[in-house]
Structure formats: structure tokens, C-alpha cells
Short mmCIF file of C-alpha atoms in Angstrom, two decimals:
data_model
loop_
_atom_site.label_atom_id
_atom_site.label_comp_id
_atom_site.label_asym_id
_atom_site.label_seq_id
_atom_site.Cartn_x
_atom_site.Cartn_y
_atom_site.Cartn_z
CA GLN A 1 20.43 -6.42 20.40
CA GLN A 2 21.74 -2.94 19.44
CA PRO A 3 25.47 -3.03 19.05
CA VAL A 4 27.54 -1.01 21.34
CA GLN A 5 30.12 1.32 19.86
CA SER A 6 33.11 2.67 21.70
CA PRO A 7 34.41 5.09 22.35
CA GLN A 8 31.33 7.63 22.27
CA ALA A 9 33.72 10.44 21.07
CA VAL A 10 37.19 10.93 19.98
CA ILE A 11 39.22 14.05 19.44
CA LEU A 12 42.34 13.84 17.28
CA ARG A 13 44.92 16.15 15.81
CA GLU A 14 45.40 15.99 12.10
CA GLY A 15 47.68 12.85 11.32
CA GLU A 16 46.86 10.92 14.48
CA ASP A 17 45.26 7.47 14.48
CA ALA A 18 42.12 6.14 16.06
CA VAL A 19 40.27 2.88 16.57
CA ILE A 20 36.45 2.63 16.70
CA ASN A 21 34.92 -0.64 18.10
CA CYS A 22 31.50 -2.28 17.65
CA SER A 23 30.45 -5.10 19.64
CA SER A 24 27.33 -7.31 19.44
CA SER A 25 25.71 -9.75 22.03
CA LYS A 26 24.45 -11.91 18.90
CA ALA A 27 26.12 -13.85 16.38
CA LEU A 28 26.92 -11.70 13.36
CA TYR A 29 26.68 -12.24 9.79
CA SER A 30 28.02 -8.92 8.66
CA VAL A 31 29.06 -5.59 9.93
CA HIS A 32 28.70 -2.41 7.93
CA TRP A 33 30.65 0.92 8.68
CA TYR A 34 29.29 4.27 7.65
CA ARG A 35 30.34 7.97 8.33
CA GLN A 36 27.72 10.78 8.61
CA LYS A 37 28.44 14.51 8.70
CA HIS A 38 26.17 16.67 10.48
CA GLY A 39 22.78 17.07 8.70
CA GLU A 40 23.96 14.80 5.73
CA ALA A 41 23.17 11.31 4.70
CA PRO A 42 25.45 8.38 6.05
CA VAL A 43 28.16 7.42 3.50
CA PHE A 44 29.37 3.86 3.01
CA LEU A 45 32.79 2.98 4.26
CA MET A 46 33.08 -0.72 4.43
CA ILE A 47 31.35 -4.10 4.77
CA LEU A 48 32.83 -7.10 6.53
CA LEU A 49 31.28 -10.52 6.24
CA LYS A 50 31.54 -13.72 8.25
CA GLY A 51 34.09 -15.86 6.38
CA GLY A 52 36.49 -12.82 5.66
CA GLU A 53 35.00 -11.14 2.64
CA GLN A 54 35.40 -7.37 2.72
CA LYS A 55 34.26 -4.49 0.63
CA GLY A 56 35.09 -0.95 1.04
CA HIS A 57 37.28 2.10 0.35
CA GLU A 58 40.95 1.61 -0.16
CA LYS A 59 42.16 4.05 2.52
CA ILE A 60 39.81 2.58 5.20
CA SER A 61 40.65 -0.76 7.12
CA ALA A 62 38.67 -2.73 9.47
CA SER A 63 38.62 -5.99 11.11
CA PHE A 64 35.91 -8.61 12.11
CA ASN A 65 36.34 -11.08 14.78
CA GLU A 66 33.43 -13.50 14.38
CA LYS A 67 34.05 -15.32 17.69
CA LYS A 68 34.12 -12.20 19.76
CA GLN A 69 31.28 -10.74 17.76
CA GLN A 70 33.23 -7.55 17.25
CA SER A 71 34.47 -5.27 14.60
CA SER A 72 36.99 -2.45 14.66
CA LEU A 73 37.41 0.43 12.30
CA TYR A 74 40.98 1.80 11.99
CA LEU A 75 41.41 5.42 10.84
CA THR A 76 45.23 6.18 10.27
CA ALA A 77 46.98 9.42 9.47
CA SER A 78 43.51 11.17 10.12
CA GLN A 79 42.62 14.15 7.95
CA LEU A 80 40.24 17.00 8.58
CA SER A 81 37.63 15.32 6.37
CA TYR A 82 37.57 12.36 8.57
CA SER A 83 35.32 14.42 11.15
CA GLY A 84 31.81 13.23 11.57
CA THR A 85 30.00 10.37 13.40
CA TYR A 86 30.77 6.79 12.55
CA PHE A 87 28.01 4.18 12.80
CA CYS A 88 28.24 0.51 12.62
CA GLY A 89 25.31 -1.47 11.39
CA THR A 90 25.25 -5.11 12.24
CA GLU A 91 23.29 -8.01 10.36
CA ASN A 92 22.54 -11.12 12.17
CA ALA A 93 22.34 -14.46 10.53
CA GLY A 94 18.86 -14.95 8.97
CA ASN A 95 17.90 -11.21 9.31
CA ASN A 96 17.31 -10.76 5.89
CA ARG A 97 19.31 -7.64 5.13
CA LYS A 98 18.07 -5.97 8.26
CA LEU A 99 20.67 -3.82 9.91
CA ILE A 100 20.70 -2.77 13.43
CA TRP A 101 22.66 0.39 14.15
CA GLY A 102 24.82 1.43 16.93
CA LEU A 103 24.48 4.78 18.55
CA GLY A 104 27.69 6.20 16.72
CA THR A 105 31.13 7.51 17.65
CA SER A 106 31.67 11.23 17.14
CA LEU A 107 35.16 11.95 15.77
CA ALA A 108 36.60 15.46 15.53
CA VAL A 109 39.84 16.03 13.80
CA ASN A 110 41.64 19.35 14.60
CA PRO A 111 44.54 21.05 12.58
CA ASP B 1 23.91 10.33 -12.22
CA GLY B 2 22.13 7.49 -10.26
CA GLY B 3 21.27 8.04 -6.76
CA ILE B 4 18.42 8.57 -4.28
CA THR B 5 16.33 11.71 -3.92
CA GLN B 6 14.19 12.65 -1.08
CA SER B 7 11.85 15.62 -1.04
CA PRO B 8 11.33 18.07 0.54
CA LYS B 9 14.62 18.72 2.58
CA TYR B 10 12.60 20.49 5.19
CA LEU B 11 8.99 19.85 6.14
CA PHE B 12 6.74 21.62 8.65
CA ARG B 13 3.33 20.22 9.66
CA LYS B 14 0.71 20.98 12.39
CA GLU B 15 -0.08 18.24 14.85
CA GLY B 16 -2.72 16.00 13.60
CA GLN B 17 -2.03 16.11 9.99
CA ASN B 18 -0.69 13.21 8.03
CA VAL B 19 2.38 13.82 5.81
CA THR B 20 3.93 11.96 3.12
CA LEU B 21 7.71 11.93 2.57
CA SER B 22 8.99 11.10 -0.99
CA CYS B 23 11.88 8.71 -1.73
CA GLU B 24 12.88 7.87 -5.45
CA GLN B 25 15.90 6.00 -6.61
CA ASN B 26 17.35 5.31 -10.02
CA LEU B 27 19.97 2.81 -9.05
CA ASN B 28 17.71 -0.06 -10.14
CA HIS B 29 17.93 -1.58 -6.47
CA ASP B 30 15.20 -3.94 -5.48
CA ALA B 31 15.49 -3.16 -1.71
CA MET B 32 14.47 0.12 -0.18
CA TYR B 33 14.40 1.28 3.47
CA TRP B 34 13.08 4.03 5.75
CA TYR B 35 15.03 5.06 8.91
CA ARG B 36 14.35 7.75 11.62
CA GLN B 37 17.11 9.39 13.23
CA ASP B 38 16.90 11.47 16.35
CA PRO B 39 19.51 13.58 17.82
CA GLY B 40 22.36 11.65 19.35
CA GLN B 41 20.70 8.42 18.25
CA GLY B 42 21.48 5.74 15.67
CA LEU B 43 19.27 4.91 12.86
CA ARG B 44 16.06 2.99 13.65
CA LEU B 45 14.31 0.94 10.87
CA ILE B 46 10.70 2.03 10.17
CA TYR B 47 9.91 -0.21 7.07
CA TYR B 48 11.67 -1.91 4.51
CA SER B 49 10.85 -3.60 1.14
CA GLN B 50 12.70 -6.02 -0.90
CA ILE B 51 10.32 -6.29 -3.97
CA VAL B 52 7.58 -4.26 -5.45
CA ASN B 53 4.10 -4.66 -3.69
CA ASP B 54 5.73 -6.14 -0.63
CA PHE B 55 7.24 -4.43 2.65
CA GLN B 56 7.87 -5.53 6.20
CA LYS B 57 7.67 -3.61 9.45
CA GLY B 58 11.03 -2.50 11.02
CA ASP B 59 11.49 -1.81 14.73
CA ILE B 60 9.32 1.29 14.95
CA ALA B 61 6.37 1.00 12.50
CA GLU B 62 3.70 2.23 14.72
CA GLY B 63 2.25 5.58 13.31
CA TYR B 64 3.86 5.00 9.90
CA SER B 65 2.63 3.49 6.65
CA VAL B 66 4.40 2.87 3.29
CA SER B 67 3.64 1.63 -0.31
CA ARG B 68 5.85 0.13 -2.95
CA GLU B 69 3.81 0.26 -6.21
CA LYS B 70 6.97 0.90 -8.26
CA LYS B 71 10.42 -0.38 -7.96
CA GLU B 72 11.96 3.19 -7.84
CA SER B 73 9.57 4.69 -5.37
CA PHE B 74 9.05 4.04 -1.64
CA PRO B 75 6.93 6.89 0.02
CA LEU B 76 6.53 7.04 3.77
CA THR B 77 3.49 8.43 5.43
CA VAL B 78 3.80 9.73 8.90
CA THR B 79 0.19 9.54 10.40
CA SER B 80 -1.31 11.58 13.24
CA ALA B 81 -1.01 8.38 15.21
CA GLN B 82 2.65 8.73 15.50
CA LYS B 83 3.16 10.49 18.85
CA ASN B 84 6.57 12.05 18.34
CA PRO B 85 7.04 12.60 14.50
CA THR B 86 9.59 15.32 14.62
CA ALA B 87 12.93 13.72 13.44
CA PHE B 88 15.24 13.39 10.50
CA TYR B 89 14.06 10.65 8.05
CA LEU B 90 16.38 8.89 5.84
CA CYS B 91 15.64 6.55 2.90
CA ALA B 92 18.14 4.18 1.50
CA SER B 93 18.33 1.33 -1.17
CA SER B 94 20.44 -1.60 -1.92
CA ILE B 95 20.70 -4.68 -4.06
CA VAL B 96 19.25 -7.82 -2.87
CA GLY B 97 21.31 -10.58 -4.29
CA GLY B 98 25.03 -11.25 -3.42
CA ASN B 99 26.81 -10.74 -0.06
CA ALA B 100 28.44 -7.49 0.03
CA TYR B 101 25.87 -4.84 -0.31
CA GLU B 102 25.91 -1.51 0.84
CA GLN B 103 22.97 0.80 1.50
CA TYR B 104 22.88 3.94 -0.40
CA PHE B 105 21.18 6.84 1.32
CA GLY B 106 19.35 9.86 0.25
CA PRO B 107 20.01 13.26 1.68
CA GLY B 108 17.07 13.11 4.18
CA THR B 109 14.08 14.97 5.12
CA ARG B 110 13.93 16.91 8.21
CA LEU B 111 10.34 16.85 9.65
CA THR B 112 8.98 19.21 12.27
CA VAL B 113 5.54 18.80 13.80
CA THR B 114 4.10 21.65 15.95
#
């Protein structure tokens, strides 16, 4: 039931791009993306809903393939501040706002 | 400024003692959540509440208890029955109505039990 994130870790040079994936074995109602820096609280990045509605930061883009039960987060022209662990949280239909979280993808952006 | 506060940031307790973690929000959110995070792990839901005086167990509720007597407060008690309580605890809140809701997180409490 826990979504699977891939890759587990990514190392980038500043300015490079990355894609982080989140896959579920169950039909999804929504996918949430957050970034967490070490020892801090997760920070909201984006929500994608079944049917195409999205809400999030302008500089972040993501996709949601309902048929494949997958979501991807696209990080372009990465900056040092993008470093952290990225988590997806998935909500199944009828799950009443309860999110199930992946194990995270660690992203390090180096100068 | 609106937000969620958790206190204390670090908490140390002896085994066998109950301990209560505080979570307060002034965002006027109806829903509040407690998560536990262990190193290298994702967030695991302990309890959540969508309305005052009502709450539901999450995936790992054993050894924990909560109350929701006020909309802005959702304290978590880690009891002596919790076998491995050392962890990073995060509180979050969100709206209930609408579709695109995000969860706002507090800064967390790092609990160490020895």
C-alpha cells in the first residue's frame, strides 16, 4: 500500500535536471509532494488530483498518470536550495484525507 | 503569523514514563495529524482528527493517545506501552473542505527515551 519512490537518491550539479517518481499499487485520488531538509519539517510543493486539478509552487512541475497510478516530480535547472529529501504522499479514493507516504528520495545538489 | 507550533524541540525521558507532546495551530484548520518519522523512513500516521472531540487511529496508534478538546490543540501522549518511542514526531494540520488541500507541518519534536 505504501507508494514506491524512485530513485532512492540523486546527486546533481547545479543547473542539472532530475525526475522523481512515485508509484502506487492502488487507485489514487491525489498525490502530494513535499521536500524536507534534515531535522526540519516537510514543506509543501504540489498536489495533483484525479481529474487534472493541480496546486503548487510556480517553479515546480509534476505529472499524474491516473491509469498507471504514478506521479512524477520534475526539478529543472536545479539550485543548491533544492537539496533535501522529497516525499510523495498518496491518497486513495475514500481514504478521507489520510495520506500514505513513500520512503523518500534524497537529492543532493552540488556546486 | 499563522502556523503550527510544537514544543519542546527536544525531549528526553526515562523508559517507563509517559510524555506529552504539544501541538498548537492558529490556522483555523479543522484537521490535525500526528506523524512519526524514523531515520531513513517516511512519515507514518499515528492519529488524526477532523473535528473537535473526534479522532481516528492511524497506522501505528498502539502505545499512543491523543485528545482534541479545542480546535487549535492536538496533544499526543507517548505512553510507557510504546515499545520503541525514540523518534522524530511531526504534527500537521489542513483544511477539511475542498479538494486541493496541503498539510502544514510544525517544526517537530525529537523524543529520546533511555
